[in-house]
Coordinates of C-alpha atoms in Angstrom, one line a residue:
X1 CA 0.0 0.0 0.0
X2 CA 1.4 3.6 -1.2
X3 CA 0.7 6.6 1.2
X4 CA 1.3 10.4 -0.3
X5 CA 0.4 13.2 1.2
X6 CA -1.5 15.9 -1.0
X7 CA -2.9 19.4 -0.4
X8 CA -2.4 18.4 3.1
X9 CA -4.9 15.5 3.0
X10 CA -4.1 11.5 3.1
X11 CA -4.6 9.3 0.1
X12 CA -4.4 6.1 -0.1
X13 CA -4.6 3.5 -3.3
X14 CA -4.1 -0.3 -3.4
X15 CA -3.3 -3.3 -5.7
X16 CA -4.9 -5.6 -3.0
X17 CA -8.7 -4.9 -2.9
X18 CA -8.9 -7.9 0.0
X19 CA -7.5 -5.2 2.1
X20 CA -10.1 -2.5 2.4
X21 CA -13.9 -2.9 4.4
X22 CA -16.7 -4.0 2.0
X23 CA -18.6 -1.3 2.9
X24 CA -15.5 1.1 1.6
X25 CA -15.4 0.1 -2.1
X26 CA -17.5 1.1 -4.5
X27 CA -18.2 -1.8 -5.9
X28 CA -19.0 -5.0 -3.8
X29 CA -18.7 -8.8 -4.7
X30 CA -21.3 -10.1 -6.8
X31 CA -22.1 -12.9 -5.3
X32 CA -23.0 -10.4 -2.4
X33 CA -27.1 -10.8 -2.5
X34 CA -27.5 -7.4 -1.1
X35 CA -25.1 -5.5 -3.5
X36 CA -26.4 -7.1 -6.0
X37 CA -29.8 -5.8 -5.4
X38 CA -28.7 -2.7 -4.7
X39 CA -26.7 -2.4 -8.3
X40 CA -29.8 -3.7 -10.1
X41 CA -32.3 -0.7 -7.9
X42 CA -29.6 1.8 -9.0
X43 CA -29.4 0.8 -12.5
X44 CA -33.1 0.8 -13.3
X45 CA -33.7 4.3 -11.3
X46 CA -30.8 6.1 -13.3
X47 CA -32.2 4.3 -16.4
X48 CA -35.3 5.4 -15.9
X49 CA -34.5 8.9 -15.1
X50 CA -32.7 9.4 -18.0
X51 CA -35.5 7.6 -20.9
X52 CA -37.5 10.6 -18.8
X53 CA -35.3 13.3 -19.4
X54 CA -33.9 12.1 -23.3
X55 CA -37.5 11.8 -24.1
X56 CA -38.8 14.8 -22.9
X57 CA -36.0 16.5 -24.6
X58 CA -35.6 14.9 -27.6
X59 CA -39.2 15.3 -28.1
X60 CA -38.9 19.0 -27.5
X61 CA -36.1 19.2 -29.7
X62 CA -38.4 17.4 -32.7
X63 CA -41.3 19.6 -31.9
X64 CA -39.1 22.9 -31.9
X65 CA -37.8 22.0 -35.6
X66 CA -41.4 21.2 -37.1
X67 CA -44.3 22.5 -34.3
X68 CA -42.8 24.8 -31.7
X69 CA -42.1 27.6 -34.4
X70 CA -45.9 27.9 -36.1
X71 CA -47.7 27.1 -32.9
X72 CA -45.9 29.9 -30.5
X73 CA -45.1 32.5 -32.9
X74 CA -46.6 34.8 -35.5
X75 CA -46.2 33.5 -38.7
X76 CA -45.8 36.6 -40.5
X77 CA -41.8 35.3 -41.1
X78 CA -41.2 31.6 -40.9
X79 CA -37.5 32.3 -40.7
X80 CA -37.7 34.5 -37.2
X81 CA -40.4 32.0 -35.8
X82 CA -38.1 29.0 -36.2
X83 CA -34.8 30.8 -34.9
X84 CA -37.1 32.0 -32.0
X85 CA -38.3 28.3 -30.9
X86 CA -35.0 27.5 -31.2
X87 CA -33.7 30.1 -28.9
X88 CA -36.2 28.7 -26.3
X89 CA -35.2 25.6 -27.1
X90 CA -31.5 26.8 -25.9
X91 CA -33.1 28.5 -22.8
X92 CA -33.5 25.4 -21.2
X93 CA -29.5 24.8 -21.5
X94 CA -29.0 28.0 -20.2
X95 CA -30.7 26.5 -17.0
X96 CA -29.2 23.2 -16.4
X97 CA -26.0 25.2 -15.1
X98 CA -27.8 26.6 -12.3
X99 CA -29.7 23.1 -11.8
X100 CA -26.2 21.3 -11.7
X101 CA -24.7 24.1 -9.1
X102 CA -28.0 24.1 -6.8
X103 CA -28.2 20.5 -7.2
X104 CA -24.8 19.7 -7.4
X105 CA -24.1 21.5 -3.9
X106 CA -27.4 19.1 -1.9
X107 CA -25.9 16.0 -3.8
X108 CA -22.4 16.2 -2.4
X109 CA -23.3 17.6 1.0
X110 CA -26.7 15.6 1.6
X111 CA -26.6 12.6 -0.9
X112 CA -27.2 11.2 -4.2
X113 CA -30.6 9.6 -3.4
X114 CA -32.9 12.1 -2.4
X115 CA -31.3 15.1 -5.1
X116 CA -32.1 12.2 -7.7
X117 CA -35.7 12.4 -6.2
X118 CA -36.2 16.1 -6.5
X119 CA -35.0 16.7 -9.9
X120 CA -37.2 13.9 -11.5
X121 CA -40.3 15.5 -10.0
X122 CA -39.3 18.8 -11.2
X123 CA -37.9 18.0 -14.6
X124 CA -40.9 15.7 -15.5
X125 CA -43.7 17.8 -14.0
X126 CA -42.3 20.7 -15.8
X127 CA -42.0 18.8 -19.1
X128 CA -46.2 17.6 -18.1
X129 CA -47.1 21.1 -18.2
X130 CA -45.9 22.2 -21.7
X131 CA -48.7 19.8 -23.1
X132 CA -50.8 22.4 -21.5
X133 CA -49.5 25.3 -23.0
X134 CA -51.9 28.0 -24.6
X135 CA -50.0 29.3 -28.2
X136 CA -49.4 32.2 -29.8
X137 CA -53.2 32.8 -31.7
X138 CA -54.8 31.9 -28.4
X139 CA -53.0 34.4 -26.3
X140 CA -50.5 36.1 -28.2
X141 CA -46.7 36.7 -26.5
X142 CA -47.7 34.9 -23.6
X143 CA -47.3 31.9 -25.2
X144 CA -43.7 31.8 -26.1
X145 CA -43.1 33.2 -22.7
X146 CA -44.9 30.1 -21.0
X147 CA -42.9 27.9 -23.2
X148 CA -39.4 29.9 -21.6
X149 CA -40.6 29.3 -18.0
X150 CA -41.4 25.6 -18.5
X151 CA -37.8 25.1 -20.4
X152 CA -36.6 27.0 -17.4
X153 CA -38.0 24.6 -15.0
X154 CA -36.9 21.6 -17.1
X155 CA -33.9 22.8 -17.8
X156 CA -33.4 23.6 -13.7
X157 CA -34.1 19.7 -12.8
X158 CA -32.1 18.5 -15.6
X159 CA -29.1 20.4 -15.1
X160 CA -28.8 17.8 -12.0
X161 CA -30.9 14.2 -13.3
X162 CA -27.7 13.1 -15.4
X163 CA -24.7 14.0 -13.7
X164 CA -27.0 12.3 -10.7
X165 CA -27.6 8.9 -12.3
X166 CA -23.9 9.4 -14.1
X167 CA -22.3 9.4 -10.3
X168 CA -24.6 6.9 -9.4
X169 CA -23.9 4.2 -11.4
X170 CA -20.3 5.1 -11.0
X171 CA -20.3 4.8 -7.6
X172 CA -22.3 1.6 -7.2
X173 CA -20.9 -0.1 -10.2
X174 CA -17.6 -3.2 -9.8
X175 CA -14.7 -1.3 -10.5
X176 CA -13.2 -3.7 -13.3
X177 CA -16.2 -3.4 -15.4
X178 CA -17.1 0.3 -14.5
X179 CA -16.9 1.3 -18.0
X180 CA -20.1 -1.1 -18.6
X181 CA -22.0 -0.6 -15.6
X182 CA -22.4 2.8 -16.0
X183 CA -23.1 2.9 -19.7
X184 CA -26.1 0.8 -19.0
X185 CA -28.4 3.9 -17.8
X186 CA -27.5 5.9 -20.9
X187 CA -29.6 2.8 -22.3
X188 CA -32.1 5.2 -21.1
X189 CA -30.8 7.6 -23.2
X190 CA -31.4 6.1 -26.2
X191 CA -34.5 4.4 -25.3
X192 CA -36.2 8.1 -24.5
X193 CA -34.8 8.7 -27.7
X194 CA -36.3 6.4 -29.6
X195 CA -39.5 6.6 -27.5
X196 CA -40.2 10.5 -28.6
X197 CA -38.6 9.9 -32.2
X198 CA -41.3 6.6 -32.4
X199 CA -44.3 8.6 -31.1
X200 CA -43.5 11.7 -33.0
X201 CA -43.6 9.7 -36.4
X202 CA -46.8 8.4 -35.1
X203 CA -48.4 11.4 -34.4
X204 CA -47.2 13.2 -37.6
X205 CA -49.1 10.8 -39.3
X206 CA -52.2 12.8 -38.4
X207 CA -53.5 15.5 -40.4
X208 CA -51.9 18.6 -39.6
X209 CA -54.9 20.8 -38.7
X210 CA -55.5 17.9 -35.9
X211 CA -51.3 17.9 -34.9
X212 CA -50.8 21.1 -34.7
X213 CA -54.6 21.5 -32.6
X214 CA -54.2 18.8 -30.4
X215 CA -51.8 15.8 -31.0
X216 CA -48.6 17.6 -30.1
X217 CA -49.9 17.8 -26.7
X218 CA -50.5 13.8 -26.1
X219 CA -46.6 12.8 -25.5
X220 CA -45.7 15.9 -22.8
X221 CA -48.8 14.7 -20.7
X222 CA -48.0 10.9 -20.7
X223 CA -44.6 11.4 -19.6
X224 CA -46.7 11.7 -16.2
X225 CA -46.4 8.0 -16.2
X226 CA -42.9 7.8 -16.3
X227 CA -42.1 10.2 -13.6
X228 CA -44.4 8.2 -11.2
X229 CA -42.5 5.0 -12.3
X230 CA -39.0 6.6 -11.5
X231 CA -40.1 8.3 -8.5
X232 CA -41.1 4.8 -6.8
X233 CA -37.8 3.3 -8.1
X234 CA -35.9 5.9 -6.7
X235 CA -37.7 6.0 -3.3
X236 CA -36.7 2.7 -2.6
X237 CA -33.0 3.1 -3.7
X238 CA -30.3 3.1 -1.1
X239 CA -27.3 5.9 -1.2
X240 CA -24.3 4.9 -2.5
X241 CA -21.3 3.3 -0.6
X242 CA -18.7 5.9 -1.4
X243 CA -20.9 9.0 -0.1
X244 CA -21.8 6.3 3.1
X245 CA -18.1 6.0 3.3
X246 CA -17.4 10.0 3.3
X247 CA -20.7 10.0 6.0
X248 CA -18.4 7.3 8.1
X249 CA -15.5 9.2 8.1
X250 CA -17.2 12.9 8.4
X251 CA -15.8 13.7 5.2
X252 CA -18.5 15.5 3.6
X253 CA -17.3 18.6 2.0
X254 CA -18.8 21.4 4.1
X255 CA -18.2 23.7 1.0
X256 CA -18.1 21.5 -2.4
X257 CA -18.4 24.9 -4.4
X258 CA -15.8 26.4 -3.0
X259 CA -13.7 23.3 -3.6
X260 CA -15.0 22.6 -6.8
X261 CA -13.3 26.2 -8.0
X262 CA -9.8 26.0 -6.5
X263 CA -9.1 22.0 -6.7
X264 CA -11.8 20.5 -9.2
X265 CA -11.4 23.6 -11.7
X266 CA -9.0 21.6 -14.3
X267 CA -11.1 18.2 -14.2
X268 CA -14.3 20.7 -14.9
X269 CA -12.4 22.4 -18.2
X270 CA -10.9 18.5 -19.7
X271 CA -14.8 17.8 -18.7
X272 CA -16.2 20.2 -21.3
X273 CA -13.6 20.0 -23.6
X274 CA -14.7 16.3 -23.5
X275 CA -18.4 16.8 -24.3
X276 CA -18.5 19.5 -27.2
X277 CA -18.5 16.7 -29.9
X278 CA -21.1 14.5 -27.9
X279 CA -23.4 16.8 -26.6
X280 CA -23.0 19.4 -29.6
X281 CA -22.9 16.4 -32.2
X282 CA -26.0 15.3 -30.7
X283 CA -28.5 17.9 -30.7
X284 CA -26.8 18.8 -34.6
X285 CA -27.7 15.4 -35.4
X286 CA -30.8 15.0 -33.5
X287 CA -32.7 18.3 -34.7
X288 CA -30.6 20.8 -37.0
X289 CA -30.3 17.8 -39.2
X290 CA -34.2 17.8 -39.5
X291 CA -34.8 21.6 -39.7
X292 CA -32.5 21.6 -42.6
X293 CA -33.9 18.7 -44.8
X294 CA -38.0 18.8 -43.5
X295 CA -38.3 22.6 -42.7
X296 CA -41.0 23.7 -45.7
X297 CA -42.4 26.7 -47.3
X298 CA -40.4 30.6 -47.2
X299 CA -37.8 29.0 -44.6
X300 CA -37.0 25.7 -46.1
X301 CA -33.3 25.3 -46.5
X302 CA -33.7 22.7 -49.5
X303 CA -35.4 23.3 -52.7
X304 CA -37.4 19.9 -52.3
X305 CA -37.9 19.2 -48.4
X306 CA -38.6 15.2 -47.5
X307 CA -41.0 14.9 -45.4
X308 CA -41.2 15.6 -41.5
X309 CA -41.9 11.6 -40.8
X310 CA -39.1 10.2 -43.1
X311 CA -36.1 13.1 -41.5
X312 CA -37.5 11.8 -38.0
X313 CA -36.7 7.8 -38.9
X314 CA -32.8 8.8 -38.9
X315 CA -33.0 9.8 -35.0
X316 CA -35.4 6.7 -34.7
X317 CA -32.7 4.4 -36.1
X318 CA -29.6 6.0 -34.6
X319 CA -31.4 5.4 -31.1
X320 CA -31.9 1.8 -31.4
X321 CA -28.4 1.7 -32.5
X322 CA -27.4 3.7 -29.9
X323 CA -29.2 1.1 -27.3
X324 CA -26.3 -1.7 -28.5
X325 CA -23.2 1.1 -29.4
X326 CA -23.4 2.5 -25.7
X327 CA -22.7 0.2 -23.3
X328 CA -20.5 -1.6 -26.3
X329 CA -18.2 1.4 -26.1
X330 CA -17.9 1.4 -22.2
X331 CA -17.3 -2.0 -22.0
X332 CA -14.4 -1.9 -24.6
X333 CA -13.6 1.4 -22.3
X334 CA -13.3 -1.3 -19.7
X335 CA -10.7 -3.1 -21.8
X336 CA -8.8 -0.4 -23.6
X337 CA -9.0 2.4 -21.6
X338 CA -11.5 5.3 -21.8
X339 CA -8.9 7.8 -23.8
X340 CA -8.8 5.1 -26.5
X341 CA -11.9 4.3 -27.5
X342 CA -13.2 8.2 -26.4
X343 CA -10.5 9.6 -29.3
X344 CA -11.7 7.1 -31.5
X345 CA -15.4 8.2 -31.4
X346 CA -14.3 12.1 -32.0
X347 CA -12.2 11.4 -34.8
X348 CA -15.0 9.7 -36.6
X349 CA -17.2 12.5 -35.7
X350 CA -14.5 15.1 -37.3
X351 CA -13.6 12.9 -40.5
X352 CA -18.0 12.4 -40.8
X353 CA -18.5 16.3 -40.6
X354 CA -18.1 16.9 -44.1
X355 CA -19.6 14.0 -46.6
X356 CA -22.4 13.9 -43.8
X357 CA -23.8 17.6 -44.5
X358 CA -23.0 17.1 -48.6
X359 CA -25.0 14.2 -48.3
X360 CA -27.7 15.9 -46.4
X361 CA -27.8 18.7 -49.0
X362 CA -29.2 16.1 -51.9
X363 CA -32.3 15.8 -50.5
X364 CA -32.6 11.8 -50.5
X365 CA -34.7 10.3 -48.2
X366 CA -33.2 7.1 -47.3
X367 CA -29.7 9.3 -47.8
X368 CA -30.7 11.2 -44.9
X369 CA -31.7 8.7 -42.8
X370 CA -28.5 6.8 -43.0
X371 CA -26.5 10.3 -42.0
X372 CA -28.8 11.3 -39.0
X373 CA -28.8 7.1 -37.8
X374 CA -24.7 7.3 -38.3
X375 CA -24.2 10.2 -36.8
X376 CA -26.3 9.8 -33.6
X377 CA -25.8 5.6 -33.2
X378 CA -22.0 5.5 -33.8
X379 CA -20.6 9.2 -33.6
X380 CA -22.1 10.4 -30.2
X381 CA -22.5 7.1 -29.0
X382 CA -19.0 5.7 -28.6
X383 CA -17.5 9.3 -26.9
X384 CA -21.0 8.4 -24.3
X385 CA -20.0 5.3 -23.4
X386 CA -16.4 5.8 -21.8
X387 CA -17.6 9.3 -20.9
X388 CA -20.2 7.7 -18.6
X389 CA -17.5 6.6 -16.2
X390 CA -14.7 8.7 -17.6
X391 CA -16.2 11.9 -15.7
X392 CA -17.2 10.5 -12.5
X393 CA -13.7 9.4 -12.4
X394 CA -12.3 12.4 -12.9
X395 CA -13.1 13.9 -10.1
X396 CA -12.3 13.5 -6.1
X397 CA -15.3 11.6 -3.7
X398 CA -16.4 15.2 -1.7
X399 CA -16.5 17.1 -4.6
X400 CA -17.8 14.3 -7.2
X401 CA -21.8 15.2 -7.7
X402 CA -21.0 18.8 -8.6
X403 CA -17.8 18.3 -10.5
X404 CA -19.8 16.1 -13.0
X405 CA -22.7 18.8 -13.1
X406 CA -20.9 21.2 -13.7
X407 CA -18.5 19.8 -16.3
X408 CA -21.4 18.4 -18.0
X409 CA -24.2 21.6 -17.8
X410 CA -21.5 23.8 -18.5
X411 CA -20.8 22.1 -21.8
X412 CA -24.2 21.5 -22.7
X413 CA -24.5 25.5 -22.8
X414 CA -21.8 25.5 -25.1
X415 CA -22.4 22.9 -27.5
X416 CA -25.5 21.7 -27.1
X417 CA -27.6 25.0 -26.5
X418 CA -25.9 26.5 -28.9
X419 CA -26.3 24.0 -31.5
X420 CA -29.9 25.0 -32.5
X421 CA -29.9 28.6 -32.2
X422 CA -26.2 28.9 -34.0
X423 CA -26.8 25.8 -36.5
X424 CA -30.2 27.5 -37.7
X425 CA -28.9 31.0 -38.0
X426 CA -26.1 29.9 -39.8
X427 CA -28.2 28.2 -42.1
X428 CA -30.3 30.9 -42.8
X429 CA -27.3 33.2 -43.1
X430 CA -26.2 31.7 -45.7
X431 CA -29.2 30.6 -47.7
X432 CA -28.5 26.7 -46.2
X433 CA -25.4 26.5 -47.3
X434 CA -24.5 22.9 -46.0
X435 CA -20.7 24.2 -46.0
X436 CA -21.0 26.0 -42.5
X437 CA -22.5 23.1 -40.8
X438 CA -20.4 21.0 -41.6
X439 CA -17.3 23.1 -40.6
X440 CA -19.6 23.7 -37.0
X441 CA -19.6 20.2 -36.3
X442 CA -15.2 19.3 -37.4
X443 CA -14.4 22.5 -35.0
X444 CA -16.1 21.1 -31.7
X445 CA -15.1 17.7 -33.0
X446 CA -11.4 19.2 -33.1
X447 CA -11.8 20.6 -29.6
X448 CA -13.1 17.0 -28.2
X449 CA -9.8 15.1 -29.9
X450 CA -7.4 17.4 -28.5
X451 CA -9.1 16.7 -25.4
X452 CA -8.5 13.5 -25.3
X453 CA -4.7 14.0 -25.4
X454 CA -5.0 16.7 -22.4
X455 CA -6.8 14.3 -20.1
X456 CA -5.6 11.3 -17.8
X457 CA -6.4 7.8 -18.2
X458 CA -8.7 7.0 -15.3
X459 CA -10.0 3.7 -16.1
X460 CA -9.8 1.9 -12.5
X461 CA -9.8 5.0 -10.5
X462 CA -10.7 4.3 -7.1
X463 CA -13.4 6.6 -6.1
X464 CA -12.9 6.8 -2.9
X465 CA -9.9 8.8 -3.7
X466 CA -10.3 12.7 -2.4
X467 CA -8.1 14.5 -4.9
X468 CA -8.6 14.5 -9.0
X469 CA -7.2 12.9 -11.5
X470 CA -6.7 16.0 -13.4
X471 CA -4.9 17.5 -10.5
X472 CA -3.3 14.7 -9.1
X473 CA -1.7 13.5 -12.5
X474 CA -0.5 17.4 -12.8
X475 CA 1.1 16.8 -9.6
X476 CA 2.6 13.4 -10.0
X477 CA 4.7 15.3 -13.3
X478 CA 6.2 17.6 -11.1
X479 CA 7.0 16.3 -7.7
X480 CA 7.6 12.5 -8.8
X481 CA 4.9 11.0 -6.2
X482 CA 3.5 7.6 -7.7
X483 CA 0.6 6.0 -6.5
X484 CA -0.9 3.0 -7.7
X485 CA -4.5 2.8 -9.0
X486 CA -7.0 0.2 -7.7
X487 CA -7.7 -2.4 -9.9
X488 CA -10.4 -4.9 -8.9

């Protein structure tokens, strides 16, 4: 066992996991009955949580493209209506910063469990509500400025929902095949996905007198059901053995903000650096991919638009991909180390940009399809699938919760919330030239592949660890202390 002494705290790392308490590890024997029920509770309430929040927002993000902009704006110019739901759409980014601080802050002084518990209520009975919504001929501005509170209230409890179930799963999952455990929940991910892609192309099957009057509300008030679903999952879920470890040893940071900007600040930058191509890549993909090949009449990008259906069947096919190419990635993450197989999804990305947009420009159905389902299934998907325990790892046990948050809410302002809003305005800029686009997604796709050359291997990382990897691995260059990671 190697001792060093950092930032005046003791850490300590071993090769012999037989040495340290069950209760200490973050991941217990499996043919341990209770931890195994445990691991199975935590799985299916982070998997849950997400399908709610993917689904919810994917389904947002399909209505902003082909709904949101007639129903809650005047249609005097298409062109400002759809930039405008698309601005809203990007409010609810702007949120998830604050919901990852507040949240971020109660998860790593009071718990994982019950912050998980607050933020599905919230998220899902704001994302109810906007199947309630007046629009813009029944009550004129008001409408749009309804839509802005709700996304603000979404935006609020999801800014916490992810990096929650992310640390979760991390934290409950066997360390050797961390990569895989905590993929699994992203399942949700693309099961929400695929849920709202499915029911969309269901529901624009109806005329569009009857979508626009009353179908688009259906989806936002069944997602009722799934937040009562999750919230009795997550009730009965136990807190997770790292944060009863810190409990044990009256380690919980008194001030994890304050921590989180002088110790957790570089793990936070890598963090965002790490998510511009899968969070930006995924809202491109996911809806300014459909706004530029469906969008019809004075604003339509192409000469011929395909149809609203046939653009949606790309996200529907990249999700059910996306259900196999997750957890696929983190386990190889497992094998090969989360750099590895991370770099290898943002290359793709960068080397797809361009014949992905070309392609797009044509016009071809089944052309389109392919691009969205490639981009989405395979692109995104293998940077999520290390990146599910590659963040939680990056970070040290007191400051964990809000490290993640805001690493992850801080880049989903950046990439994803900026996708729509920038990806549409450039498009209409420039008359839809596909050029720009492309060029948008190989820059953040450059960012995320430097990145991965800036940012430790932390495959194995024990979590109960109290400093970052980031930090630590800065440290270990300069002053020549070694310490060997845990690998169970």
């Amino acid at each position: 066992m190697l001792r060093a002494r950092l930032e005046g705290e003791t850490v300590t790392s071993t090769n012999d996991a037989s040495t340290n308490a069950p209760q200490a590890r973050p991941g217990q024997p499996s043919d341990d009955p209770e931890y195994a029920a445990n691991l199975r509770r935590a799985t299916l309430a982070s998997s849950v949580g997400s399908a709610l929040e993917y689904f919810d927002f994917a389904l947002y993000g399909l209505m902003t493209a082909l709904v949101f902009n007639v129903l809650f704006f005047d249609q005097s110019d298409p062109a400002i209506g759809l930039i405008g739901a698309f601005a809203i759409y990007g409010v609810g980014f702007v949120a998830r910063p604050i919901g990852g601080l507040v949240f971020g802050i109660l998860g790593d002084r009071l718990g994982r469990k019950w912050v998980l518990v607050v933020t599905i209520v919230l998220m899902g009975g704001a994302s109810t509500a906007i199947g309630l919504l007046p629009t813009y001929e029944q009550v004129g501005l008001l409408a749009p400025m309804l839509l802005v509170l709700m996304r603000i209230l979404q935006g609020f409890g999801a800014g916490a929902e992810q990096a929650g179930a992310t640390v979760l799963m991390a934290e409950y999952a066997p360390v050797a095949r961390r990569g895989f455990f905590s993929a699994l929940p992203f399942v949700g991910i693309q099961a929400g996905t695929l849920l709202a892609a499915v029911v969309f192309s269901v529901i624009a099957l109806l005329p569009e007198d009857q979508l626009l009057s009353w179908g688009w509300r259906v989806p936002f008030l069944s997602s009722f059901v799934l937040i009562l679903v999750a919230l009795f999952i997550r009730l009965r879920l136990r807190e997770t053995p790292t944060f009863v470890e810190l409990e044990r040893h009256d380690q919980v940071a008194d001030r994890p903000l304050r921590e989180i900007f002088t110790r957790g600040l570089p793990g936070v930058v890598v963090g965002i650096g790490l998510r511009m191509a899968e969070n930006g890549g995924s809202y491109i993909f996911q809806n300014v991919t459909l706004a530029f090949v469906a969008t019809a009449g004075a604003g339509a990008f192409l000469a011929n638009p395909l149809d609203r259906g046939v653009a949606t069947w790309g996200v529907t096919i990249g999700s059910l991909i996306g259900i196999f190419s997750v957890p696929l990635s983190g386990h190889l993450s497992d094998r090969f180390g989360r750099k590895a197989v991370y770099r290898f999804g943002a290359v793709f990305m960068l080397l797809f940009a361009f014949p992905a947009w070309w392609a797009l420009s044509l016009g071809i159905g089944w052309l389109a399809v392919a691009v969205i389902a490639i981009g989405i299934g395979v692109a995104v998907n293998s940077m999520l699938g290390p990146q599910c325990a590659m963040l939680p790892e990056l970070f040290g046990n007191r400051h964990r919760y809000l490290g993640v948050a805001m690493a992850r809410e801080l880049s989903a302002v950046l990439a994803g919330g900026l996708a729509g809003v920038l990806g549409v305005s450039l498009l209409t800029l420039t008359g839809g030239a596909w050029q720009v686009m492309a060029l948008y997604v190989a820059v953040i796709a450059a960012i995320t592949t430097a990145t991965t050359f800036l940012v430790p291997e932390t495959r194995g990382r024990d979590l109960l660890r109290i400093e970052d990897a980031v930090r630590l691995s800065t440290e270990e260059e300069h002053t020549g202390i070694i310490i060997t990671e845990a690998r169970a």
